[in-house]
PDB file of C-alpha atoms in Angstrom:
ATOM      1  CA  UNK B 217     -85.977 -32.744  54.559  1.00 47.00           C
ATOM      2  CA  UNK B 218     -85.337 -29.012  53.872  1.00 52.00           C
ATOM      3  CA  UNK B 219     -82.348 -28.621  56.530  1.00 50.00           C
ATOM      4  CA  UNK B 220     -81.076 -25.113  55.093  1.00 56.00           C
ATOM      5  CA  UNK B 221     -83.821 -23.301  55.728  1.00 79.00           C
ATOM      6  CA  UNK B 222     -82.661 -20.826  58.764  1.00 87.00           C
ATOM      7  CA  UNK B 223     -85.835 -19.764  60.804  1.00 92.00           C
ATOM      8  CA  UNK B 224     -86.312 -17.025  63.824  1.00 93.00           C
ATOM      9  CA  UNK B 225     -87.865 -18.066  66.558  1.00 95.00           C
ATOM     10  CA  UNK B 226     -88.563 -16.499  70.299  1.00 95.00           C
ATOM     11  CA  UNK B 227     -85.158 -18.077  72.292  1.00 96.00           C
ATOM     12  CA  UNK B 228     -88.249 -19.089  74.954  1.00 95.00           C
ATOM     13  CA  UNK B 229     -89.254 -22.067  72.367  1.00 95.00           C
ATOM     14  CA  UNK B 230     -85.936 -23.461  72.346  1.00 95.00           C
ATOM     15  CA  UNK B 231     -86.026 -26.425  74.732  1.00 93.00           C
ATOM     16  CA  UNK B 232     -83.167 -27.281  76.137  1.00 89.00           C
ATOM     17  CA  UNK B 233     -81.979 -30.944  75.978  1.00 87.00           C
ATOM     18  CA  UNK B 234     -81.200 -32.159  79.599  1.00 83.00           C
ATOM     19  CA  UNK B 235     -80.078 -35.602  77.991  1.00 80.00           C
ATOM     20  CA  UNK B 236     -76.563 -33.390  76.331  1.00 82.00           C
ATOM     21  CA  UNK B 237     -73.601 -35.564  77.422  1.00 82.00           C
ATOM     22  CA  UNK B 238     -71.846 -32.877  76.443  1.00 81.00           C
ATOM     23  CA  UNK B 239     -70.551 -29.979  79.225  1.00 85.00           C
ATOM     24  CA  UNK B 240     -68.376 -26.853  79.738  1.00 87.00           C
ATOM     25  CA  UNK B 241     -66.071 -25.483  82.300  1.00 87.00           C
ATOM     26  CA  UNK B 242     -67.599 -22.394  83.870  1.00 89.00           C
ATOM     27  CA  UNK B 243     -64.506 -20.448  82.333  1.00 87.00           C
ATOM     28  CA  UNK B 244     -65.090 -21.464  78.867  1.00 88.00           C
ATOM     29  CA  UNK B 245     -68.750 -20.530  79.230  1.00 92.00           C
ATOM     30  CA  UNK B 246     -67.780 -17.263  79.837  1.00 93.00           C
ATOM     31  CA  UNK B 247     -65.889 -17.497  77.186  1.00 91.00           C
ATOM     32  CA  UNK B 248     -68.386 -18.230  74.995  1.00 93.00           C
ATOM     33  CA  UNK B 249     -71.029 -15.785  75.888  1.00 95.00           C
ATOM     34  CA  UNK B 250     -68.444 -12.819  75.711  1.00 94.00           C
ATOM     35  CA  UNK B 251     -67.699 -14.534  72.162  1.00 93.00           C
ATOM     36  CA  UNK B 252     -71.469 -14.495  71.052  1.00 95.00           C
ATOM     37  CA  UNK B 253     -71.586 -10.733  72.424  1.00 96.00           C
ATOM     38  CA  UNK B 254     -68.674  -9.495  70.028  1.00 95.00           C
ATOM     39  CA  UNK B 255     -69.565 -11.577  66.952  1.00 94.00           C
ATOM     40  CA  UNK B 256     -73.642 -12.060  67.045  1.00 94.00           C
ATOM     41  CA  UNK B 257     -73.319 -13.340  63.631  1.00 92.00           C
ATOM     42  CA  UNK B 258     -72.153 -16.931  64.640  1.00 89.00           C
ATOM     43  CA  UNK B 259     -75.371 -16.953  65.595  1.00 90.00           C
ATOM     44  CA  UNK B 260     -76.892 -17.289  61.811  1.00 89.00           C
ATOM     45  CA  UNK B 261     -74.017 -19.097  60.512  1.00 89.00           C
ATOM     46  CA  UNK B 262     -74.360 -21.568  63.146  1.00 90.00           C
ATOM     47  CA  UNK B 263     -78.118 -22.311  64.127  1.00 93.00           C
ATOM     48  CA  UNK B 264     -79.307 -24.238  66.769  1.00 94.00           C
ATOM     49  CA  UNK B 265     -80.626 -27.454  65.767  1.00 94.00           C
ATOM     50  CA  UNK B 266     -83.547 -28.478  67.236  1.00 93.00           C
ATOM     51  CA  UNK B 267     -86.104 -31.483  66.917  1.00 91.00           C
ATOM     52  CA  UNK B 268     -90.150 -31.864  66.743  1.00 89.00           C
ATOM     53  CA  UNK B 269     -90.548 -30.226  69.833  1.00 91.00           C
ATOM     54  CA  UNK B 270     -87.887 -27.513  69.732  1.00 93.00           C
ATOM     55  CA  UNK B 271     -85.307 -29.264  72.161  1.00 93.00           C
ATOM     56  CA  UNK B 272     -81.994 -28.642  70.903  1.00 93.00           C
ATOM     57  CA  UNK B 273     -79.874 -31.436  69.269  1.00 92.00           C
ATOM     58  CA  UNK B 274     -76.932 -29.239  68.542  1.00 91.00           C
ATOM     59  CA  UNK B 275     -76.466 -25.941  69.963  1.00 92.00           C
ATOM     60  CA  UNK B 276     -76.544 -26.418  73.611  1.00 92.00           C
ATOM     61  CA  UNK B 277     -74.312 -24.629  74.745  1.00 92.00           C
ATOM     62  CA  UNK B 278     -75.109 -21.407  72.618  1.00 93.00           C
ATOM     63  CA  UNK B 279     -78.418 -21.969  73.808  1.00 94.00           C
ATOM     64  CA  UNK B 280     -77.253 -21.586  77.314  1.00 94.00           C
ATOM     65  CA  UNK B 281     -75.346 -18.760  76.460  1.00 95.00           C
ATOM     66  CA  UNK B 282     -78.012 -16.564  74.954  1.00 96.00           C
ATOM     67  CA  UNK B 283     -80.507 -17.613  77.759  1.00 95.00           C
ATOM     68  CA  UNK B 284     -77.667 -16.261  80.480  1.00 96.00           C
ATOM     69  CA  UNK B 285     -76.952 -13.220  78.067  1.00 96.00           C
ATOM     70  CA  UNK B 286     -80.808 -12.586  78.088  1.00 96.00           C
ATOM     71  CA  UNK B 287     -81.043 -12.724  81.606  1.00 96.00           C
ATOM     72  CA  UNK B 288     -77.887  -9.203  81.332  1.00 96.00           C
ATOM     73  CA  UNK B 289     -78.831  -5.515  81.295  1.00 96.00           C
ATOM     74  CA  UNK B 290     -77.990  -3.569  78.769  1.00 95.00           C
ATOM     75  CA  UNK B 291     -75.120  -2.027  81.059  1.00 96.00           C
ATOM     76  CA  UNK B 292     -73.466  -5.550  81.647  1.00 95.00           C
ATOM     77  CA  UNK B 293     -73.874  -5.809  78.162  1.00 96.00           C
ATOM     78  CA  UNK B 294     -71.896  -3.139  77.729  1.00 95.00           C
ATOM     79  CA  UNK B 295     -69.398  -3.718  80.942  1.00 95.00           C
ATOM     80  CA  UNK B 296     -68.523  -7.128  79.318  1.00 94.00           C
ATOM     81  CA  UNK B 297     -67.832  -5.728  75.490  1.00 94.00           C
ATOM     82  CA  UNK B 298     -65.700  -3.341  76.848  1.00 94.00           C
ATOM     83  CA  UNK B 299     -63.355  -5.364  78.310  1.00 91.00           C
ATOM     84  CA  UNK B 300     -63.098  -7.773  75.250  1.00 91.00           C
ATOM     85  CA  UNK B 301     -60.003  -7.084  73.346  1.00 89.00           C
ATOM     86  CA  UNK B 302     -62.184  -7.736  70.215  1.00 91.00           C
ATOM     87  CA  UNK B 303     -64.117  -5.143  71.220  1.00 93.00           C
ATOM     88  CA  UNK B 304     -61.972  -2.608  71.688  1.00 91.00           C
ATOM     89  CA  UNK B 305     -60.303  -3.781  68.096  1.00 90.00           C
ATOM     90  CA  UNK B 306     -64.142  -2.376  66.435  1.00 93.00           C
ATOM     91  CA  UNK B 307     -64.207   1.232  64.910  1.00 94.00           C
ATOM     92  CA  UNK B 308     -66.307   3.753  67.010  1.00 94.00           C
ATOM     93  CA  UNK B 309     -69.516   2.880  64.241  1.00 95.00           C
ATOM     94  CA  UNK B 310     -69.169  -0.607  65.317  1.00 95.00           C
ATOM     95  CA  UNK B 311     -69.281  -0.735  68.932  1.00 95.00           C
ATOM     96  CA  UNK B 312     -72.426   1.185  68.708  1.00 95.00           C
ATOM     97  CA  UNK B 313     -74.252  -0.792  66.233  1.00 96.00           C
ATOM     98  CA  UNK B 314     -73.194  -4.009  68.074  1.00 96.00           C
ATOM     99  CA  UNK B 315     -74.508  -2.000  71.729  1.00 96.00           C
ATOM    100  CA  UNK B 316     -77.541  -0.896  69.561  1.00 96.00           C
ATOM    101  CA  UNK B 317     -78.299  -4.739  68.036  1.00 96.00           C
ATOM    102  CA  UNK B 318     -77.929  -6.155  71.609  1.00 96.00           C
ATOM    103  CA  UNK B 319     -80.102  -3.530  73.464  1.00 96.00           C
ATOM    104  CA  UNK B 320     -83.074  -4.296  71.003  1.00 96.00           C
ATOM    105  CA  UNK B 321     -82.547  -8.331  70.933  1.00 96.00           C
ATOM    106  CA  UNK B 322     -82.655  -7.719  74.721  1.00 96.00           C
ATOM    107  CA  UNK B 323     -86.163  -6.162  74.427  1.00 96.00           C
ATOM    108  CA  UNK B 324     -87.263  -9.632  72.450  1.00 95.00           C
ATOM    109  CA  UNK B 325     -84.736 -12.362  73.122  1.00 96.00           C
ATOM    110  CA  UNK B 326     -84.437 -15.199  69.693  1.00 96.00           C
ATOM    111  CA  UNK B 327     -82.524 -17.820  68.203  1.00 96.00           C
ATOM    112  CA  UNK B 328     -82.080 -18.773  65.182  1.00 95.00           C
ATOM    113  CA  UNK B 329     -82.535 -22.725  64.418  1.00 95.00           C
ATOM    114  CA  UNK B 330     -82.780 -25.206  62.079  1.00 92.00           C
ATOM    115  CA  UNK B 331     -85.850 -27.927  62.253  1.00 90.00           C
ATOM    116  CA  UNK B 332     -84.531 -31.340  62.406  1.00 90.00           C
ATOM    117  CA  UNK B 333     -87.575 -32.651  63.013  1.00 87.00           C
ATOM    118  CA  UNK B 334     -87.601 -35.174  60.140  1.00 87.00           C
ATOM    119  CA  UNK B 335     -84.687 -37.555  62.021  1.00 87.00           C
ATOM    120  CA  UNK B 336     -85.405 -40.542  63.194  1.00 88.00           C
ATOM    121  CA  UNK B 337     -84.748 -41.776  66.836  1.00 88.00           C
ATOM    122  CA  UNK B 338     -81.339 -43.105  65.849  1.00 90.00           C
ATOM    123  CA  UNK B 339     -80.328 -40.796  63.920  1.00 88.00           C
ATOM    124  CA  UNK B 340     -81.056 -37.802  66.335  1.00 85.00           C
ATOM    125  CA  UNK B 341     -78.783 -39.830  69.031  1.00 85.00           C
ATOM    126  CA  UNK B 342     -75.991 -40.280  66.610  1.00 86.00           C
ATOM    127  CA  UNK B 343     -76.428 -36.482  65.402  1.00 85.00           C
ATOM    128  CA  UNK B 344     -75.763 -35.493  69.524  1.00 83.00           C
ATOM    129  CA  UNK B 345     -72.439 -37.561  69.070  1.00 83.00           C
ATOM    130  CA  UNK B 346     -71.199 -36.622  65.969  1.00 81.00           C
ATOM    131  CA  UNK B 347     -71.889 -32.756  65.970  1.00 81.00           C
ATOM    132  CA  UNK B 348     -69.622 -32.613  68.858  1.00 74.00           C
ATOM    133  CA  UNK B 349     -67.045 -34.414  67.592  1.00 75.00           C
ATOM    134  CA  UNK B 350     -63.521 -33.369  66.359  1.00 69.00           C
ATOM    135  CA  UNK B 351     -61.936 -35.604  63.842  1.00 72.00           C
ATOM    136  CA  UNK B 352     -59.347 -33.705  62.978  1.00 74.00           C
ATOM    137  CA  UNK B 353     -56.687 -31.771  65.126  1.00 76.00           C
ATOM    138  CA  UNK B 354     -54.940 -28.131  65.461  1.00 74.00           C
ATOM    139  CA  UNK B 355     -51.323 -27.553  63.405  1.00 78.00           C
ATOM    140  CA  UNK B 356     -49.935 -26.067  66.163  1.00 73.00           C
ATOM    141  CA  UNK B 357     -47.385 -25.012  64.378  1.00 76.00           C
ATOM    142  CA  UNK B 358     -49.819 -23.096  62.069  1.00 79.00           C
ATOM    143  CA  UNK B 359     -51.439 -21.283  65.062  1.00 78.00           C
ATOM    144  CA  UNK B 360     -48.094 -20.114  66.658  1.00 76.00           C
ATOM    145  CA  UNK B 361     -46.728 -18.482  63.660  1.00 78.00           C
ATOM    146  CA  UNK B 362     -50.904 -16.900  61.857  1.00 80.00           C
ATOM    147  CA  UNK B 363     -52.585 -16.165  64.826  1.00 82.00           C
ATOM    148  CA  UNK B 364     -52.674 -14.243  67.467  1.00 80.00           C
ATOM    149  CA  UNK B 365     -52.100 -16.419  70.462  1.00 76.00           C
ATOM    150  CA  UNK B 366     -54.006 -13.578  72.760  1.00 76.00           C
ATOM    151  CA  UNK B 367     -56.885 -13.535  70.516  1.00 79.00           C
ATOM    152  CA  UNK B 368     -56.693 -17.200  70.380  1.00 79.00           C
ATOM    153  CA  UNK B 369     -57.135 -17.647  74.364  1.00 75.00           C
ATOM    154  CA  UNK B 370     -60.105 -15.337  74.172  1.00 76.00           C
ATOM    155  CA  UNK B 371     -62.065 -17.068  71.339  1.00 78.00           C
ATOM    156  CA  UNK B 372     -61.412 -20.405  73.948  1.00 75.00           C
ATOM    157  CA  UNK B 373     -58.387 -22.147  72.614  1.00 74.00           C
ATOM    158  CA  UNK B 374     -56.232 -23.798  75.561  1.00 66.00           C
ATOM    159  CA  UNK B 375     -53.160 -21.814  74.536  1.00 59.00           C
ATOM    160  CA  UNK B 376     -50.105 -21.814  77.541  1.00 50.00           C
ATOM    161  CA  UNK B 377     -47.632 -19.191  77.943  1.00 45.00           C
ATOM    162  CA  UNK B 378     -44.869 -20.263  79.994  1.00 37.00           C
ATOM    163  CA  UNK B 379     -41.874 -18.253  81.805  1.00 37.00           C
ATOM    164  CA  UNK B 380     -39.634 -19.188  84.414  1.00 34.00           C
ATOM    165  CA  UNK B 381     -41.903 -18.487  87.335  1.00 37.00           C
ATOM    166  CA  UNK B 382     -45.111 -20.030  86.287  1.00 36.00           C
ATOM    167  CA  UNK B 383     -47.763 -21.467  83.885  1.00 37.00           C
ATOM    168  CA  UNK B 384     -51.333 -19.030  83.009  1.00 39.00           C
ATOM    169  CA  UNK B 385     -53.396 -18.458  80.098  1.00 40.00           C
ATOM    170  CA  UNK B 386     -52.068 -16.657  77.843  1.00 37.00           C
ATOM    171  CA  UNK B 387     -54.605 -13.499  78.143  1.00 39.00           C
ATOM    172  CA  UNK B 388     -54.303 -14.001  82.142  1.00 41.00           C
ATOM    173  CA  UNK B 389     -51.333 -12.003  84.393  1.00 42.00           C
ATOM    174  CA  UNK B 390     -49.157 -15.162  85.990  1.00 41.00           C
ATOM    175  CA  UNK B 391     -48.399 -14.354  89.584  1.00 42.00           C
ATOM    176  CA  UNK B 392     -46.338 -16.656  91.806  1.00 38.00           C
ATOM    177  CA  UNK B 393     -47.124 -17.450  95.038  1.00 37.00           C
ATOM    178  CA  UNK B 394     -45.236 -16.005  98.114  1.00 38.00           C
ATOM    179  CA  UNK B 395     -44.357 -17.632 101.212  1.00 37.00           C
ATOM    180  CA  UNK B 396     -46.933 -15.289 102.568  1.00 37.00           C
ATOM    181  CA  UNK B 397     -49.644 -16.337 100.562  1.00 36.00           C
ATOM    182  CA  UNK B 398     -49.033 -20.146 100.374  1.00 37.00           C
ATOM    183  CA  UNK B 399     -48.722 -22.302  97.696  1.00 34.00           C
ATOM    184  CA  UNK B 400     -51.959 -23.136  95.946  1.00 37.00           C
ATOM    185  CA  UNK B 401     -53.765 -26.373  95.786  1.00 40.00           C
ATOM    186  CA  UNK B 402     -52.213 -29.271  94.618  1.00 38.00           C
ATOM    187  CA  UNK B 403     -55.322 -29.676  92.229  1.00 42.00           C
ATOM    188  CA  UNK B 404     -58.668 -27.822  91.142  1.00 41.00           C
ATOM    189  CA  UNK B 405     -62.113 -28.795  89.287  1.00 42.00           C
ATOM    190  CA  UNK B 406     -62.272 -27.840  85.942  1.00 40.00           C
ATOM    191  CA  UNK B 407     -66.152 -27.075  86.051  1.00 42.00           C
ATOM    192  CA  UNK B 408     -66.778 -31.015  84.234  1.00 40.00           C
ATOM    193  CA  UNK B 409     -66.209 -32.900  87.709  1.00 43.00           C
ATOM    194  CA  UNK B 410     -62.495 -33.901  86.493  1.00 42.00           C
ATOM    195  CA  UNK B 411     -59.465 -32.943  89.094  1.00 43.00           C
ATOM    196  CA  UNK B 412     -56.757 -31.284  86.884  1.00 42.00           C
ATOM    197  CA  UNK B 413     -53.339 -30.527  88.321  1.00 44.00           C
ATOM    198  CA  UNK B 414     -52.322 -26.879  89.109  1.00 44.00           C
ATOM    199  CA  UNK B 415     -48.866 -25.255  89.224  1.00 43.00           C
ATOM    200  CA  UNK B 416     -47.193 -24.103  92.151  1.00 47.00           C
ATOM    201  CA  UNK B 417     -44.684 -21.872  90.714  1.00 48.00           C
ATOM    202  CA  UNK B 418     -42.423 -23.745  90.003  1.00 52.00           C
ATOM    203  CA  UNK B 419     -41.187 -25.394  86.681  1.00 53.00           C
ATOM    204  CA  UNK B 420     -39.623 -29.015  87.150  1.00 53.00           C
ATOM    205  CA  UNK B 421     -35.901 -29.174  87.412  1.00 56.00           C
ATOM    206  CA  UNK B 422     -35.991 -30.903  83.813  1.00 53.00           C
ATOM    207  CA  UNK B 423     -36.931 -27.597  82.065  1.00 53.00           C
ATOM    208  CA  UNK B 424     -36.136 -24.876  84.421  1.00 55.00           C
ATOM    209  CA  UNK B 425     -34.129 -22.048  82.254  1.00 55.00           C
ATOM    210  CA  UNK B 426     -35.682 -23.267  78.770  1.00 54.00           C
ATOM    211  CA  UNK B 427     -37.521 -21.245  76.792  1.00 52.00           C
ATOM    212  CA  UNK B 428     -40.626 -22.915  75.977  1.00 51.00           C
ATOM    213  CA  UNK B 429     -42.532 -20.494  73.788  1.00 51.00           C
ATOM    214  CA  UNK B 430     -44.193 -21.779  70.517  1.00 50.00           C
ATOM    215  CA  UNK B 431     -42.462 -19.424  68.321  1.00 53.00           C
ATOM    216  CA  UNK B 432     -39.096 -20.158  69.661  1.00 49.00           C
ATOM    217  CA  UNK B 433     -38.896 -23.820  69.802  1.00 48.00           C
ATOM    218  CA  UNK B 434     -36.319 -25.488  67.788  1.00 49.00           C
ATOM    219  CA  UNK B 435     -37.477 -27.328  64.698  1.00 51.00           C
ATOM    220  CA  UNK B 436     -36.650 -30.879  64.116  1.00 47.00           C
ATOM    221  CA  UNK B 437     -35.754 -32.143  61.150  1.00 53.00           C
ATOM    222  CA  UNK B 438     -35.961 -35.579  59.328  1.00 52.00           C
ATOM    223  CA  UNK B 439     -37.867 -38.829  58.303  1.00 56.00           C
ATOM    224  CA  UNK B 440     -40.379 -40.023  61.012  1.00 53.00           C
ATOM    225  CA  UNK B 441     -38.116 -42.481  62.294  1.00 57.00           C
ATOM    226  CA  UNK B 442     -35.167 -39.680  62.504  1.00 55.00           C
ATOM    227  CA  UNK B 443     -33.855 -40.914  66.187  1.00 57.00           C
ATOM    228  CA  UNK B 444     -34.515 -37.501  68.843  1.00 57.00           C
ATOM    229  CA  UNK B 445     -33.430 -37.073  72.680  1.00 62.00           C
ATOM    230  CA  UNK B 446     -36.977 -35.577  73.164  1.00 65.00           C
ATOM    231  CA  UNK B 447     -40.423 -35.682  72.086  1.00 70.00           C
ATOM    232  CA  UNK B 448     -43.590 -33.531  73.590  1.00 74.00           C
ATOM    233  CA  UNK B 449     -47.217 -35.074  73.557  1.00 78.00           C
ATOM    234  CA  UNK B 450     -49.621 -32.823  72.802  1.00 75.00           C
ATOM    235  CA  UNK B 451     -53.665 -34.011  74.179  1.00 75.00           C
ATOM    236  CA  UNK B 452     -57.068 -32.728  75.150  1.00 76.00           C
ATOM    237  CA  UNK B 453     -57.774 -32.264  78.882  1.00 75.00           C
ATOM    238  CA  UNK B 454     -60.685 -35.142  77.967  1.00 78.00           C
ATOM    239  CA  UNK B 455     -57.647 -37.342  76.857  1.00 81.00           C
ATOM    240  CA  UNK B 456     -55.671 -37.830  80.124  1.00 82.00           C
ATOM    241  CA  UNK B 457     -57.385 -41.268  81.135  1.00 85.00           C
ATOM    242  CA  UNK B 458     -56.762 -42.329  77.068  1.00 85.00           C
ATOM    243  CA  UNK B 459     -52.734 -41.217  77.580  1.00 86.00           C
ATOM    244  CA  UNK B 460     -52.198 -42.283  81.021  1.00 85.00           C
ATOM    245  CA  UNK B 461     -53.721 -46.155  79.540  1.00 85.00           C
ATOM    246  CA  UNK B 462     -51.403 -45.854  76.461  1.00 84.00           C
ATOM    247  CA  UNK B 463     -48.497 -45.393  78.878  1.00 85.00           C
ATOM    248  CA  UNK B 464     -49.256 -48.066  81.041  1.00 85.00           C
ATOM    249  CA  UNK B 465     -49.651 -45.767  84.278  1.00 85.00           C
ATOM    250  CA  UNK B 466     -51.926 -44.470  86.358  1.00 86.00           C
ATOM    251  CA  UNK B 467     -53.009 -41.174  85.763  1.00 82.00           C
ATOM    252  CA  UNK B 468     -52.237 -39.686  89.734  1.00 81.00           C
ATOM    253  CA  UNK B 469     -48.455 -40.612  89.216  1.00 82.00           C
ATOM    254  CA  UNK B 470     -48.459 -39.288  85.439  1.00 81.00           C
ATOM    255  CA  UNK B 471     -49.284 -35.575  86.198  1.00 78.00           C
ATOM    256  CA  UNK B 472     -46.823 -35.661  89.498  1.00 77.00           C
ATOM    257  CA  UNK B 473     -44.519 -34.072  86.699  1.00 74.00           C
ATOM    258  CA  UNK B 474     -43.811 -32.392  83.533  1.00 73.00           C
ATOM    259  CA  UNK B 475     -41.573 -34.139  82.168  1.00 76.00           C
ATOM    260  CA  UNK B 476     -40.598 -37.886  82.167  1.00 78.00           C
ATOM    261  CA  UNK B 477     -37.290 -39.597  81.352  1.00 78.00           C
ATOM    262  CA  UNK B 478     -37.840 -43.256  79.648  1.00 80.00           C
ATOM    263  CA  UNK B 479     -36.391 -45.190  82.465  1.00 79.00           C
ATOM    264  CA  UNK B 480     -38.485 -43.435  85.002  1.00 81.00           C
ATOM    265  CA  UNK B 481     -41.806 -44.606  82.686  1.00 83.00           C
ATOM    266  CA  UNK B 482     -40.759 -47.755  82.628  1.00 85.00           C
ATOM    267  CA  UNK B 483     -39.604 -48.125  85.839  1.00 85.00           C
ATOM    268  CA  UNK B 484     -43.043 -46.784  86.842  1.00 85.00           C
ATOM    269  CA  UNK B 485     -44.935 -49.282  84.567  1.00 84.00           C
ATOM    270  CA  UNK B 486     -42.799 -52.276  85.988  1.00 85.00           C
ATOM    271  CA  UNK B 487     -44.026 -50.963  89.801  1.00 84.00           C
ATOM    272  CA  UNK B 488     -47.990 -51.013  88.365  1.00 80.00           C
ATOM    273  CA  UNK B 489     -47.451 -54.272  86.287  1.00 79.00           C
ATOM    274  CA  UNK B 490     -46.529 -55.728  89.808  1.00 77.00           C
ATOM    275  CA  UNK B 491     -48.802 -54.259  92.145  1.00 74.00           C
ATOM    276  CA  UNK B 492     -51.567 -55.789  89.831  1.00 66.00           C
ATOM    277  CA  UNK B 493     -50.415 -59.135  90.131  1.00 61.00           C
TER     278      UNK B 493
END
């Protein structure tokens, strides 16, 4: 099965595969395209994969992205690189080979893919699984102290920046809500159907005053089994229902707060224990 052959095709042959279980918030989609518009490269390095009759197997999503960027003038094009903070990080020669490179992929939209055509039945489903899944996980640690966390947010990492009066993005301007104005929903979709909690404002009592950015946390020291007042669990938004049944609690009264104290946890897991008897 010759896999690493890269081919060019017309982005109109690529099918896309309506059976994807996987999705994407509408903010990380933007993300994405804007991400595919600064670094058209990715593109080549990481084809679409697609099957006997061009439906995509892996790639979806930058599938969907290049069909929404081909469906962009030139100006929006243009409008969107300029606000990218990538962008603006390109010499003058740059931005106008990557405005030039876009303009004429506009005139005849592509993709480039890879034919996986050869898989069998099975082995396509498992493919759809396993290209979209992470085995391994971030050193947070790592990311604080290399990277950028600005550039970070941008290229679609959930990074948080906290201060005293409320939780955003890091790459997004916090604003706290007046009594004017009104306190914002208790919750909002994500774009993937799931209700996530949103902030009010206002940090619990717990950690109101503390200073909880990356860089500046304090560093603990020790064996595993060193004993510690305080410990922070770190999890994917698609991991809340997997936490929540670790803890023993439901997942509406985990997310009421921040932070937990033991006794509260297990006084909460007594009150569930018994309602389910």
């Amino acid at each position: 099965m010759e896999l690493d052959k890269i081919k060019q095709v017309k982005l109109s042959q690529v099918r896309v595969n309506k059976q994807n279980p996987r999705t994407i918030a509408k903010d990380k989609f933007q993300k994405l395209v804007t991400s595919i518009l600064v670094f058209p490269k990715m593109l080549m390095i990481r084809p679409i994969v697609v099957d006997n009759v061009m439906q995509a197997l892996g790639g979806n999503m930058r599938n969907n992205a290049l069909n929404y960027i081909a469906k962009m003038s030139p100006e929006d094009i243009a409008e969107r690189l300029h606000a990218s903070a990538d962008y603006q990080r390109k010499t003058d020669g740059e931005r106008q080979a990557l405005l030039q490179w876009w303009g004429e992929w506009l005139e005849k939209p592509t993709a480039y893919i890879i034919d996986a055509s050869e898989l069998s039945e099975d082995e396509r489903r498992q493919f759809i699984i396993k290209d979209n899944t992470s085995f391994g996980q971030w050193d947070y640690d790592a990311l604080a102290n290399k990277w950028d966390s600005a550039q970070l947010g941008d290229w679609g990492m959930d990074v948080w920046n906290a201060n005293p009066t409320a939780f955003a993005p890091l790459g997004s301007t916090p604003t706290a809500a007046t009594p004017e104005q009104g306190a914002p929903d208790a919750s909002e979709d994500d774009g993937t159907g799931d209700t996530v909690p949103s902030f009010d404002g206002q940090l619990p009592p717990e950690i109101e005053g503390q200073d909880l950015t990356p860089d500046d946390l304090p560093k603990y020291e020790g064996e595993e089994n060193t004993p510690c007042d305080y410990i922070t669990i770190t999890f994917e938004s698609s991991e809340r229902e997997l936490l929540a049944e670790r803890l023993r609690v439901s997942p509406e009264k985990l997310f009421e707060k921040i932070c937990w104290r033991i006794d509260e946890l297990v006084a909460m897991q007594n009150e569930e224990a018994g309602n389910e008897r």
